[in-house]
Coordinates of C-alpha atoms and ligand atoms in Angstrom, one line a residue:
X22 CA -71.4 -28.6 -147.8
X23 CA -74.6 -27.2 -146.7
X24 CA -76.2 -24.0 -148.0
X25 CA -79.8 -22.3 -147.5
X26 CA -81.7 -19.4 -149.4
X27 CA -83.8 -17.3 -147.1
X28 CA -86.3 -15.3 -148.7
X29 CA -88.2 -12.4 -146.8
X30 CA -91.2 -10.6 -147.5
X31 CA -93.0 -10.4 -150.9
X32 CA -90.7 -12.5 -152.4
X33 CA -93.2 -15.2 -152.6
X34 CA -94.9 -13.2 -155.3
X35 CA -91.7 -13.5 -157.7
X36 CA -93.0 -13.4 -161.1
X37 CA -96.3 -11.5 -160.6
X38 CA -95.1 -8.8 -158.2
X39 CA -93.5 -5.8 -160.4
X40 CA -92.2 -7.8 -163.1
X41 CA -90.1 -4.7 -164.6
X42 CA -88.1 -4.8 -161.6
X43 CA -88.1 -8.3 -160.5
X44 CA -88.4 -10.7 -163.7
X45 CA -91.0 -12.4 -164.6
X46 CA -89.8 -16.2 -163.7
X47 CA -91.2 -17.5 -160.4
X48 CA -88.4 -18.4 -157.6
X49 CA -89.8 -22.0 -157.3
X50 CA -88.6 -22.9 -161.0
X51 CA -85.5 -20.8 -160.4
X52 CA -84.5 -22.8 -157.2
X53 CA -84.8 -26.0 -159.2
X54 CA -82.4 -24.9 -161.6
X55 CA -80.1 -23.8 -158.6
X56 CA -80.9 -27.3 -156.4
X57 CA -79.4 -29.1 -159.8
X58 CA -76.5 -27.3 -161.0
X59 CA -75.0 -27.3 -157.0
X60 CA -75.6 -31.6 -156.8
X61 CA -74.5 -32.6 -155.0
X62 CA -74.0 -29.9 -152.7
X63 CA -77.4 -29.3 -150.0
X64 CA -79.7 -26.1 -151.3
X65 CA -82.4 -25.9 -149.1
X66 CA -85.2 -23.4 -149.2
X67 CA -87.2 -21.3 -146.7
X68 CA -89.6 -17.8 -147.2
X69 CA -91.4 -16.0 -144.6
X70 CA -93.7 -12.7 -144.9
X71 CA -93.0 -12.6 -140.7
X72 CA -89.5 -11.3 -139.2
X73 CA -89.8 -13.5 -136.4
X74 CA -90.1 -16.6 -138.7
X75 CA -86.7 -15.4 -140.6
X76 CA -85.4 -14.5 -137.1
X77 CA -86.1 -18.1 -136.0
X78 CA -84.8 -20.0 -139.4
X79 CA -81.5 -18.5 -138.8
X80 CA -81.1 -18.8 -135.8
X81 CA -82.1 -22.9 -136.7
X82 CA -79.8 -23.3 -139.2
X83 CA -77.0 -20.5 -138.3
X84 CA -75.1 -23.0 -136.4
X85 CA -74.7 -26.1 -138.9
X86 CA -74.9 -24.7 -142.5
X87 CA -72.0 -23.5 -144.3
X88 CA -73.9 -21.2 -146.1
X89 CA -76.5 -18.5 -145.8
X90 CA -78.1 -16.6 -148.9
X91 CA -80.2 -14.4 -147.5
X92 CA -82.6 -11.5 -149.1
X93 CA -84.6 -10.2 -146.0
X94 CA -86.4 -7.5 -148.6
X95 CA -87.9 -4.9 -147.2
X96 CA -86.7 -6.0 -143.6
X97 CA -83.0 -5.7 -144.8
X98 CA -83.6 -1.6 -144.5
X99 CA -86.0 -1.7 -141.5
X100 CA -85.1 -4.8 -138.9
X101 CA -82.6 -4.0 -136.0
X102 CA -83.5 -7.9 -135.4
X103 CA -82.9 -9.6 -138.2
X104 CA -79.3 -7.7 -138.4
X105 CA -78.7 -9.1 -134.6
X106 CA -79.6 -12.3 -135.7
X107 CA -76.7 -12.3 -138.4
X108 CA -74.7 -11.1 -135.9
X109 CA -75.5 -13.8 -133.4
X110 CA -75.0 -16.9 -135.9
X111 CA -71.8 -18.6 -136.7
X112 CA -72.8 -19.4 -140.7
X113 CA -71.8 -17.0 -142.7
X114 CA -74.3 -14.9 -144.8
X115 CA -74.2 -13.6 -148.3
X116 CA -77.0 -10.6 -148.6
X117 CA -78.7 -10.7 -152.0
X118 CA -80.9 -8.6 -154.0
X119 CA -82.2 -9.2 -157.2
X120 CA -82.4 -5.2 -158.0
X121 CA -80.0 -2.8 -157.6
X122 CA -81.0 -1.4 -154.3
X123 CA -78.5 1.2 -154.9
X124 CA -79.9 2.6 -158.2
X125 CA -83.3 2.9 -156.5
X126 CA -85.1 5.0 -153.6
X127 CA -82.7 6.3 -151.0
X128 CA -84.5 3.9 -148.4
X129 CA -83.1 1.2 -149.8
X130 CA -79.2 2.2 -149.5
X131 CA -79.2 1.5 -146.0
X132 CA -78.9 -2.2 -144.6
X133 CA -79.2 -3.6 -141.4
X134 CA -77.6 -7.0 -142.5
X135 CA -74.8 -6.1 -144.6
X136 CA -72.8 -4.7 -141.6
X137 CA -72.3 -8.4 -140.5
X138 CA -72.7 -10.0 -144.0
X139 CA -69.8 -12.0 -145.5
X140 CA -70.6 -9.5 -149.0
X141 CA -73.5 -8.2 -150.9
X142 CA -74.4 -9.0 -153.7
X143 CA -77.2 -6.7 -155.6
X144 CA -78.7 -6.2 -159.0
X145 CA -78.4 -9.1 -161.3
X146 CA -81.7 -10.1 -161.1
X147 CA -82.4 -14.1 -159.9
X148 CA -78.4 -14.9 -160.8
X149 CA -77.4 -12.4 -157.6
X150 CA -78.6 -16.2 -156.2
X151 CA -76.2 -18.1 -158.0
X152 CA -73.3 -15.5 -157.7
X153 CA -73.9 -15.5 -154.1
X154 CA -73.6 -19.5 -153.8
X155 CA -70.6 -19.5 -156.2
X156 CA -68.7 -17.4 -153.5
X157 CA -69.2 -20.0 -151.1
X158 CA -67.3 -22.3 -153.2
Ligands
LIG19 C1 -84.9 -6.7 -152.9 C2 -85.0 -5.3 -152.5 C3 -86.0 -4.7 -151.6 O1 -85.6 -3.2 -151.3 C4 -87.1 -4.7 -151.8 O2 -88.0 -4.2 -150.4 C5 -87.8 -6.0 -152.0 C6 -86.6 -7.0 -152.8 C7 -84.4 -6.9 -154.3 O3 -84.2 -8.3 -154.1 O4 -84.1 -6.4 -155.1 O5 -88.5 -7.0 -151.4 O6 -84.4 -7.0 -151.6

């Protein structure tokens, strides 16, 4: 099967960014572990800080991949455009968060992605991505 992890803004700084919340491991290293674990499935990765690039990627993969693991980061809470893109595509999307957004500030409790996602996984650190892939198998 073919899966892609799509990460939104500031997630390129994982390992350096607020390690007390997001951990001290870089995503690239963890992604290699996941790729190995899920062989022979295809696992791709895309990160962007730009909302339109995330929409372009969802449209590009959203009719041919078997699953999208999507951490829209801060855009989760603000982006009607990303919510509409998730609704527009046929590939199922699992929304992922490293932190438990419901235990944080109120503005993180709302998601424009969740209403059109297959499910939501939050609060398990980088393992949230692993659980999301598992959910497709
Ligand atoms: C996040 C949670 C968001 O609220 C935040 O803006 C992020 C990361 C997470 O993975 O926990 O950038 O999506």
